[in-house]
């Protein structure tokens, strides 16, 4: 729908209500009330018209807008009809309607729109043929195929030499890339009905339908020697939900049941694209063939159903027992795409025609909470959440990588199936249906000797069990202490301390071998020292301090600081991640011989989060209110790892190849606002809301002195990342009558970004002075441009 | 040396202890004196019920304002069979007889937080509010009236759900300033644009899920809007299936798609297998000009491993397809 039509429709609604309201009111006084806010808004100045980042999730048109509509009608006692709508004339409108007979029934209708713009710029050489098929001109593919490699720049003029593939692609992009829109709209509508025949019973049913369509940037992976590409992939997601619920409640208890069913369908199941490097599939060897096309899966339809039962029982002594149980079944049975569409590769038949995937999720909990006396309370709970993966583990003989090759087994000891003593056996891969169970049990004790103090001590243990994982079992003990002090009504201190210890039973780095039904072909590729942060041992310490002080009724102050430190350890040795040690073992057991080599415990070594927050509120007079906030937050991630190659069947575990990285993200946000009555009768008011938010990211990388991880000796640091958002909205309001006012509003918004991941993005990324490994790639060149907008609006608000 | 670990027996003990505690609570509670023996802290002064009309005689402004809200419309009686003002404030007979003696009527503002909430829960302890007792907000001494205001001025718009502030975002932001600030970050949920709110994901009244999430797990919560991610996949990526927060910060981030760290480091925190995942990728192709490596620009590692949430393609083991 065009913006013009939206404006027309929006104002039609407003006009209808404006006409209806007086007649409704005429029937009986005070039965209709509401508010309408509308007026023109114009971009008076902008340095990037229509900036996608500015409208990433919203629609800000240049013209008349209806910001808000509230309509409340009481046709007769207890009956009501309420409308609450935002941005009626825009493509991000939200409308809620609620009506009913108080205490008996209630109906709801809800409609929301949410747009998403991905970029200011996108260019593509591909032609969208519909149905998720993207093609290139045959002549272009032929020219690239005929081009030479390696790409050379003999005269060092930063232009690839004529005839090279890089130059052909570069020229093709320059001559033929067309601008393409990337964005989608999410539209969500729902209806609900609730029936309360008696005080104790509530029945409800709700239905919800969501449609999401548009395009999204989709990168298209190829094998290293081929070139990746990127297209504006179409998508059309359709999700429907329906829920029915019943609940009985009385003074003593409430019990209920809820059943929800949902389906998800995608109109585009796959994406097929021409490979810019080859016009036709071309065999290279018995196991390798250059593909003229690639195909990937975009999504799978699925069904989701949940049944939940819940209840609570109030016992004397202010004791309550809550229990709930839910079971979710998520299934999909989408037909498999073929292993490859490369006509020169003929893999074995797939083990099934579709994937009969099924997740059974079961959650249950029992909680007892009690406040037996005024100064003491306690609670205890047991929770369980299990994702049981009932999907089959399928074995795929003749696995094909990126429509390009059959990867071959590199270890005759384990997979010389044909017994010819040659490394020509195609590997097989088996899917590993991952599942896990999380159990949590704990208790909490609270002590409140008076209104001045609340102390809470709690302990809980969270246990995990996993399938197909390096860590099968782990337990985490969590201790929490909260001490809150209130000195009178005006001064409060809240402190929180938390200590957590997560311990894994063992860390089995070879867990993935289940994925190789005929044997692990490249044992040494996997790192014995690998310790993934979400599985390995971890200690976490967190503390928080909050001070809330209101020294005077006209002034209040809020200060908060928090700190959280995570450290990661090896479950086997207890050593910190990032440390190394020597072992003597057979690295390709049982086929090799024991040898001494160095293991680095690699992975995330630590996280730290530090925050400071300050808030001030000041109301010196009735006509003036001011607030100011400042929040500073810093995230730090530590990484220690090692460049490892595979040589002669074993990994190159050289301590000189160790390297590490400290990643820091720092955020600072300041806000200031005030509202002032400019005249004694407050008919003239001035309001300001302003904020500035800055995010800075740094990635420091360090190496072993004298070392050269991955052989690189000219290492440079990552550039600093930085984004700054500045916002200010000032409104001068004149109240003409108690129910009628107008505002002259100025809205300033500016956004700047320095981001190495996107600032360099172009449709052609691989010129000689750029990343030459991408000389034959085709990207969309996505980027959000900086913007500065000045918007002036005149807003009329009428309450009726 | 291996760090000491406690065995699973501790968990079993905790489970057993919880069951015992439950049983104990039931037994003790059944034997505990009933209300008449020990008046609860929230108990109202004894007296006659006089009806809301009598209250309106003096409290006309409050009565007018209340009439505009669901509390004013309802004629439902609480479990004591009382409706209107006295369903919260208790019998007003003594207050009327005492010519408005403030000591002779239950004023919720003078009650301890838990007692305030107890009054509200008399009617509201069901549905989304059933898990309030023992919830994080209850445990920190907050009450229903911390966020909700029953008596809004008659001449002002009544915020949805009778919140103390004009919007839900402003109400939660009163204490959660960090979260409020996080929404200003470059990558954020459409919250400051108004499309979703805090309660799209959280139920501040208490839940069975972590961090007051409405669903039983982080992922189930995310699937509420991202249903395309919930399908069982042939090739699963374990950290994805286990917890979306392993890679994303839904409250906002500096990095696209709310990733918790920049590509390629976010992937390298786990992927330290041999070959290309273990390269530092901090080199410039042509010094001194910086130009990002192919694993750094655009989607980073996901330029090739684009189906990182899982793939149903037979050739999608490494999430290329």
JSON list of C-alpha atoms in Angstrom, two decimals, chain A residues 189-322:
[
{"chain": "A", "resi": 189, "resn": "UNK", "atom": "CA", "xyz": [-2.65, -9.78, 13.26]},
{"chain": "A", "resi": 190, "resn": "UNK", "atom": "CA", "xyz": [-4.46, -11.52, 16.03]},
{"chain": "A", "resi": 191, "resn": "UNK", "atom": "CA", "xyz": [-7.84, -11.97, 17.59]},
{"chain": "A", "resi": 192, "resn": "UNK", "atom": "CA", "xyz": [-8.72, -13.20, 21.01]},
{"chain": "A", "resi": 193, "resn": "UNK", "atom": "CA", "xyz": [-11.78, -13.99, 23.03]},
{"chain": "A", "resi": 194, "resn": "UNK", "atom": "CA", "xyz": [-11.98, -14.54, 26.75]},
{"chain": "A", "resi": 195, "resn": "UNK", "atom": "CA", "xyz": [-15.06, -15.76, 28.53]},
{"chain": "A", "resi": 196, "resn": "UNK", "atom": "CA", "xyz": [-15.50, -15.61, 32.28]},
{"chain": "A", "resi": 197, "resn": "UNK", "atom": "CA", "xyz": [-18.84, -17.22, 33.01]},
{"chain": "A", "resi": 198, "resn": "UNK", "atom": "CA", "xyz": [-18.23, -17.16, 36.74]},
{"chain": "A", "resi": 199, "resn": "UNK", "atom": "CA", "xyz": [-15.76, -15.52, 39.04]},
{"chain": "A", "resi": 200, "resn": "UNK", "atom": "CA", "xyz": [-13.71, -18.72, 39.06]},
{"chain": "A", "resi": 201, "resn": "UNK", "atom": "CA", "xyz": [-13.62, -19.86, 35.46]},
{"chain": "A", "resi": 202, "resn": "UNK", "atom": "CA", "xyz": [-11.86, -18.30, 32.53]},
{"chain": "A", "resi": 203, "resn": "UNK", "atom": "CA", "xyz": [-11.87, -19.70, 29.02]},
{"chain": "A", "resi": 204, "resn": "UNK", "atom": "CA", "xyz": [-9.90, -18.09, 26.28]},
{"chain": "A", "resi": 205, "resn": "UNK", "atom": "CA", "xyz": [-8.93, -18.64, 22.70]},
{"chain": "A", "resi": 206, "resn": "UNK", "atom": "CA", "xyz": [-6.53, -16.58, 20.64]},
{"chain": "A", "resi": 207, "resn": "UNK", "atom": "CA", "xyz": [-5.38, -16.77, 17.08]},
{"chain": "A", "resi": 208, "resn": "UNK", "atom": "CA", "xyz": [-2.45, -15.04, 15.54]},
{"chain": "A", "resi": 209, "resn": "UNK", "atom": "CA", "xyz": [-1.24, -14.82, 11.99]},
{"chain": "A", "resi": 210, "resn": "UNK", "atom": "CA", "xyz": [2.08, -13.39, 10.90]},
{"chain": "A", "resi": 211, "resn": "UNK", "atom": "CA", "xyz": [3.36, -12.78, 7.42]},
{"chain": "A", "resi": 212, "resn": "UNK", "atom": "CA", "xyz": [6.90, -11.74, 6.72]},
{"chain": "A", "resi": 213, "resn": "UNK", "atom": "CA", "xyz": [8.00, -11.14, 3.20]},
{"chain": "A", "resi": 214, "resn": "UNK", "atom": "CA", "xyz": [10.59, -9.25, 1.30]},
{"chain": "A", "resi": 215, "resn": "UNK", "atom": "CA", "xyz": [14.25, -9.85, 0.76]},
{"chain": "A", "resi": 216, "resn": "UNK", "atom": "CA", "xyz": [17.22, -10.48, 2.93]},
{"chain": "A", "resi": 217, "resn": "UNK", "atom": "CA", "xyz": [20.94, -10.44, 2.22]},
{"chain": "A", "resi": 218, "resn": "UNK", "atom": "CA", "xyz": [22.03, -14.01, 1.67]},
{"chain": "A", "resi": 219, "resn": "UNK", "atom": "CA", "xyz": [25.63, -15.00, 1.22]},
{"chain": "A", "resi": 220, "resn": "UNK", "atom": "CA", "xyz": [26.26, -18.07, -0.90]},
{"chain": "A", "resi": 221, "resn": "UNK", "atom": "CA", "xyz": [29.12, -20.20, 0.29]},
{"chain": "A", "resi": 222, "resn": "UNK", "atom": "CA", "xyz": [31.46, -21.99, -2.04]},
{"chain": "A", "resi": 223, "resn": "UNK", "atom": "CA", "xyz": [34.61, -23.98, -1.54]},
{"chain": "A", "resi": 224, "resn": "UNK", "atom": "CA", "xyz": [37.79, -21.99, -1.03]},
{"chain": "A", "resi": 225, "resn": "UNK", "atom": "CA", "xyz": [39.01, -22.21, -4.59]},
{"chain": "A", "resi": 226, "resn": "UNK", "atom": "CA", "xyz": [35.65, -21.03, -5.84]},
{"chain": "A", "resi": 227, "resn": "UNK", "atom": "CA", "xyz": [34.15, -17.64, -5.13]},
{"chain": "A", "resi": 228, "resn": "UNK", "atom": "CA", "xyz": [31.33, -16.74, -2.84]},
{"chain": "A", "resi": 229, "resn": "UNK", "atom": "CA", "xyz": [28.47, -14.52, -3.87]},
{"chain": "A", "resi": 230, "resn": "UNK", "atom": "CA", "xyz": [25.58, -12.72, -2.28]},
{"chain": "A", "resi": 231, "resn": "UNK", "atom": "CA", "xyz": [22.04, -12.10, -3.43]},
{"chain": "A", "resi": 232, "resn": "UNK", "atom": "CA", "xyz": [18.91, -10.41, -2.20]},
{"chain": "A", "resi": 233, "resn": "UNK", "atom": "CA", "xyz": [17.17, -13.63, -1.30]},
{"chain": "A", "resi": 234, "resn": "UNK", "atom": "CA", "xyz": [13.40, -13.60, -1.32]},
{"chain": "A", "resi": 235, "resn": "UNK", "atom": "CA", "xyz": [11.52, -14.79, 1.66]},
{"chain": "A", "resi": 236, "resn": "UNK", "atom": "CA", "xyz": [7.93, -15.27, 2.50]},
{"chain": "A", "resi": 237, "resn": "UNK", "atom": "CA", "xyz": [7.38, -16.66, 5.97]},
{"chain": "A", "resi": 238, "resn": "UNK", "atom": "CA", "xyz": [3.91, -17.57, 7.15]},
{"chain": "A", "resi": 239, "resn": "UNK", "atom": "CA", "xyz": [3.42, -18.36, 10.80]},
{"chain": "A", "resi": 240, "resn": "UNK", "atom": "CA", "xyz": [0.09, -19.10, 12.44]},
{"chain": "A", "resi": 241, "resn": "UNK", "atom": "CA", "xyz": [-0.69, -19.66, 16.09]},
{"chain": "A", "resi": 242, "resn": "UNK", "atom": "CA", "xyz": [-3.83, -20.69, 17.91]},
{"chain": "A", "resi": 243, "resn": "UNK", "atom": "CA", "xyz": [-4.13, -21.06, 21.64]},
{"chain": "A", "resi": 244, "resn": "UNK", "atom": "CA", "xyz": [-6.92, -22.29, 23.83]},
{"chain": "A", "resi": 245, "resn": "UNK", "atom": "CA", "xyz": [-6.80, -22.06, 27.60]},
{"chain": "A", "resi": 246, "resn": "UNK", "atom": "CA", "xyz": [-8.93, -22.70, 30.60]},
{"chain": "A", "resi": 247, "resn": "UNK", "atom": "CA", "xyz": [-8.25, -21.71, 34.19]},
{"chain": "A", "resi": 248, "resn": "UNK", "atom": "CA", "xyz": [-10.08, -22.23, 37.42]},
{"chain": "A", "resi": 249, "resn": "UNK", "atom": "CA", "xyz": [-9.23, -20.02, 40.36]},
{"chain": "A", "resi": 250, "resn": "UNK", "atom": "CA", "xyz": [-10.47, -19.65, 43.86]},
{"chain": "A", "resi": 251, "resn": "UNK", "atom": "CA", "xyz": [-9.13, -18.15, 47.02]},
{"chain": "A", "resi": 252, "resn": "UNK", "atom": "CA", "xyz": [-7.09, -21.27, 47.64]},
{"chain": "A", "resi": 253, "resn": "UNK", "atom": "CA", "xyz": [-5.92, -22.38, 44.26]},
{"chain": "A", "resi": 254, "resn": "UNK", "atom": "CA", "xyz": [-5.69, -21.84, 40.58]},
{"chain": "A", "resi": 255, "resn": "UNK", "atom": "CA", "xyz": [-5.35, -24.61, 38.03]},
{"chain": "A", "resi": 256, "resn": "UNK", "atom": "CA", "xyz": [-5.36, -24.41, 34.30]},
{"chain": "A", "resi": 257, "resn": "UNK", "atom": "CA", "xyz": [-4.43, -25.89, 31.01]},
{"chain": "A", "resi": 258, "resn": "UNK", "atom": "CA", "xyz": [-3.29, -24.35, 27.79]},
{"chain": "A", "resi": 259, "resn": "UNK", "atom": "CA", "xyz": [-2.97, -25.85, 24.34]},
{"chain": "A", "resi": 260, "resn": "UNK", "atom": "CA", "xyz": [-1.11, -24.05, 21.57]},
{"chain": "A", "resi": 261, "resn": "UNK", "atom": "CA", "xyz": [-0.52, -25.11, 18.02]},
{"chain": "A", "resi": 262, "resn": "UNK", "atom": "CA", "xyz": [1.56, -23.32, 15.45]},
{"chain": "A", "resi": 263, "resn": "UNK", "atom": "CA", "xyz": [2.67, -23.85, 11.91]},
{"chain": "A", "resi": 264, "resn": "UNK", "atom": "CA", "xyz": [5.45, -22.24, 9.99]},
{"chain": "A", "resi": 265, "resn": "UNK", "atom": "CA", "xyz": [5.72, -22.31, 6.22]},
{"chain": "A", "resi": 266, "resn": "UNK", "atom": "CA", "xyz": [8.17, -20.73, 3.90]},
{"chain": "A", "resi": 267, "resn": "UNK", "atom": "CA", "xyz": [7.36, -20.11, 0.28]},
{"chain": "A", "resi": 268, "resn": "UNK", "atom": "CA", "xyz": [11.00, -20.30, -0.74]},
{"chain": "A", "resi": 269, "resn": "UNK", "atom": "CA", "xyz": [12.57, -23.56, 0.32]},
{"chain": "A", "resi": 270, "resn": "UNK", "atom": "CA", "xyz": [15.78, -23.25, -1.62]},
{"chain": "A", "resi": 271, "resn": "UNK", "atom": "CA", "xyz": [18.00, -20.84, -3.43]},
{"chain": "A", "resi": 272, "resn": "UNK", "atom": "CA", "xyz": [19.71, -21.72, -6.69]},
{"chain": "A", "resi": 273, "resn": "UNK", "atom": "CA", "xyz": [22.32, -19.48, -8.19]},
{"chain": "A", "resi": 274, "resn": "UNK", "atom": "CA", "xyz": [24.69, -19.46, -11.10]},
{"chain": "A", "resi": 275, "resn": "UNK", "atom": "CA", "xyz": [28.35, -19.77, -10.29]},
{"chain": "A", "resi": 276, "resn": "UNK", "atom": "CA", "xyz": [30.15, -16.85, -11.88]},
{"chain": "A", "resi": 277, "resn": "UNK", "atom": "CA", "xyz": [33.22, -18.97, -12.57]},
{"chain": "A", "resi": 278, "resn": "UNK", "atom": "CA", "xyz": [31.75, -21.69, -14.78]},
{"chain": "A", "resi": 279, "resn": "UNK", "atom": "CA", "xyz": [29.07, -21.75, -17.44]},
{"chain": "A", "resi": 280, "resn": "UNK", "atom": "CA", "xyz": [28.83, -25.53, -17.38]},
{"chain": "A", "resi": 281, "resn": "UNK", "atom": "CA", "xyz": [29.55, -28.22, -14.85]},
{"chain": "A", "resi": 282, "resn": "UNK", "atom": "CA", "xyz": [33.07, -29.37, -15.57]},
{"chain": "A", "resi": 283, "resn": "UNK", "atom": "CA", "xyz": [34.72, -32.49, -14.24]},
{"chain": "A", "resi": 284, "resn": "UNK", "atom": "CA", "xyz": [38.20, -31.98, -12.84]},
{"chain": "A", "resi": 285, "resn": "UNK", "atom": "CA", "xyz": [38.91, -35.39, -11.38]},
{"chain": "A", "resi": 286, "resn": "UNK", "atom": "CA", "xyz": [37.02, -38.40, -10.11]},
{"chain": "A", "resi": 287, "resn": "UNK", "atom": "CA", "xyz": [36.16, -36.54, -6.96]},
{"chain": "A", "resi": 288, "resn": "UNK", "atom": "CA", "xyz": [36.09, -32.89, -8.07]},
{"chain": "A", "resi": 289, "resn": "UNK", "atom": "CA", "xyz": [33.90, -31.04, -10.57]},
{"chain": "A", "resi": 290, "resn": "UNK", "atom": "CA", "xyz": [33.54, -27.33, -11.01]},
{"chain": "A", "resi": 291, "resn": "UNK", "atom": "CA", "xyz": [29.87, -26.45, -10.54]},
{"chain": "A", "resi": 292, "resn": "UNK", "atom": "CA", "xyz": [27.99, -24.09, -12.79]},
{"chain": "A", "resi": 293, "resn": "UNK", "atom": "CA", "xyz": [25.41, -23.55, -10.08]},
{"chain": "A", "resi": 294, "resn": "UNK", "atom": "CA", "xyz": [24.98, -23.89, -6.38]},
{"chain": "A", "resi": 295, "resn": "UNK", "atom": "CA", "xyz": [21.92, -24.60, -4.35]},
{"chain": "A", "resi": 296, "resn": "UNK", "atom": "CA", "xyz": [21.22, -24.12, -0.68]},
{"chain": "A", "resi": 297, "resn": "UNK", "atom": "CA", "xyz": [18.32, -24.65, 1.61]},
{"chain": "A", "resi": 298, "resn": "UNK", "atom": "CA", "xyz": [16.54, -21.54, 2.88]},
{"chain": "A", "resi": 299, "resn": "UNK", "atom": "CA", "xyz": [14.31, -22.99, 5.53]},
{"chain": "A", "resi": 300, "resn": "UNK", "atom": "CA", "xyz": [12.08, -25.81, 6.58]},
{"chain": "A", "resi": 301, "resn": "UNK", "atom": "CA", "xyz": [8.37, -25.84, 7.28]},
{"chain": "A", "resi": 302, "resn": "UNK", "atom": "CA", "xyz": [7.62, -26.95, 10.79]},
{"chain": "A", "resi": 303, "resn": "UNK", "atom": "CA", "xyz": [4.82, -27.68, 13.17]},
{"chain": "A", "resi": 304, "resn": "UNK", "atom": "CA", "xyz": [4.85, -26.85, 16.83]},
{"chain": "A", "resi": 305, "resn": "UNK", "atom": "CA", "xyz": [2.39, -27.89, 19.51]},
{"chain": "A", "resi": 306, "resn": "UNK", "atom": "CA", "xyz": [2.42, -27.36, 23.23]},
{"chain": "A", "resi": 307, "resn": "UNK", "atom": "CA", "xyz": [0.29, -28.62, 26.04]},
{"chain": "A", "resi": 308, "resn": "UNK", "atom": "CA", "xyz": [0.80, -27.09, 29.42]},
{"chain": "A", "resi": 309, "resn": "UNK", "atom": "CA", "xyz": [-0.76, -27.65, 32.78]},
{"chain": "A", "resi": 310, "resn": "UNK", "atom": "CA", "xyz": [-0.26, -25.30, 35.66]},
{"chain": "A", "resi": 311, "resn": "UNK", "atom": "CA", "xyz": [-1.55, -24.65, 39.08]},
{"chain": "A", "resi": 312, "resn": "UNK", "atom": "CA", "xyz": [-0.94, -23.02, 42.40]},
{"chain": "A", "resi": 313, "resn": "UNK", "atom": "CA", "xyz": [-2.18, -23.80, 45.85]},
{"chain": "A", "resi": 314, "resn": "UNK", "atom": "CA", "xyz": [-2.33, -21.33, 48.72]},
{"chain": "A", "resi": 315, "resn": "UNK", "atom": "CA", "xyz": [-1.90, -22.86, 52.10]},
{"chain": "A", "resi": 316, "resn": "UNK", "atom": "CA", "xyz": [-2.21, -21.26, 55.50]},
{"chain": "A", "resi": 317, "resn": "UNK", "atom": "CA", "xyz": [0.85, -19.53, 56.79]},
{"chain": "A", "resi": 318, "resn": "UNK", "atom": "CA", "xyz": [1.25, -17.64, 53.51]},
{"chain": "A", "resi": 319, "resn": "UNK", "atom": "CA", "xyz": [2.59, -20.68, 51.79]},
{"chain": "A", "resi": 320, "resn": "UNK", "atom": "CA", "xyz": [2.07, -21.25, 48.13]},
{"chain": "A", "resi": 321, "resn": "UNK", "atom": "CA", "xyz": [2.92, -24.20, 45.94]},
{"chain": "A", "resi": 322, "resn": "UNK", "atom": "CA", "xyz": [3.18, -23.63, 42.22]}
]
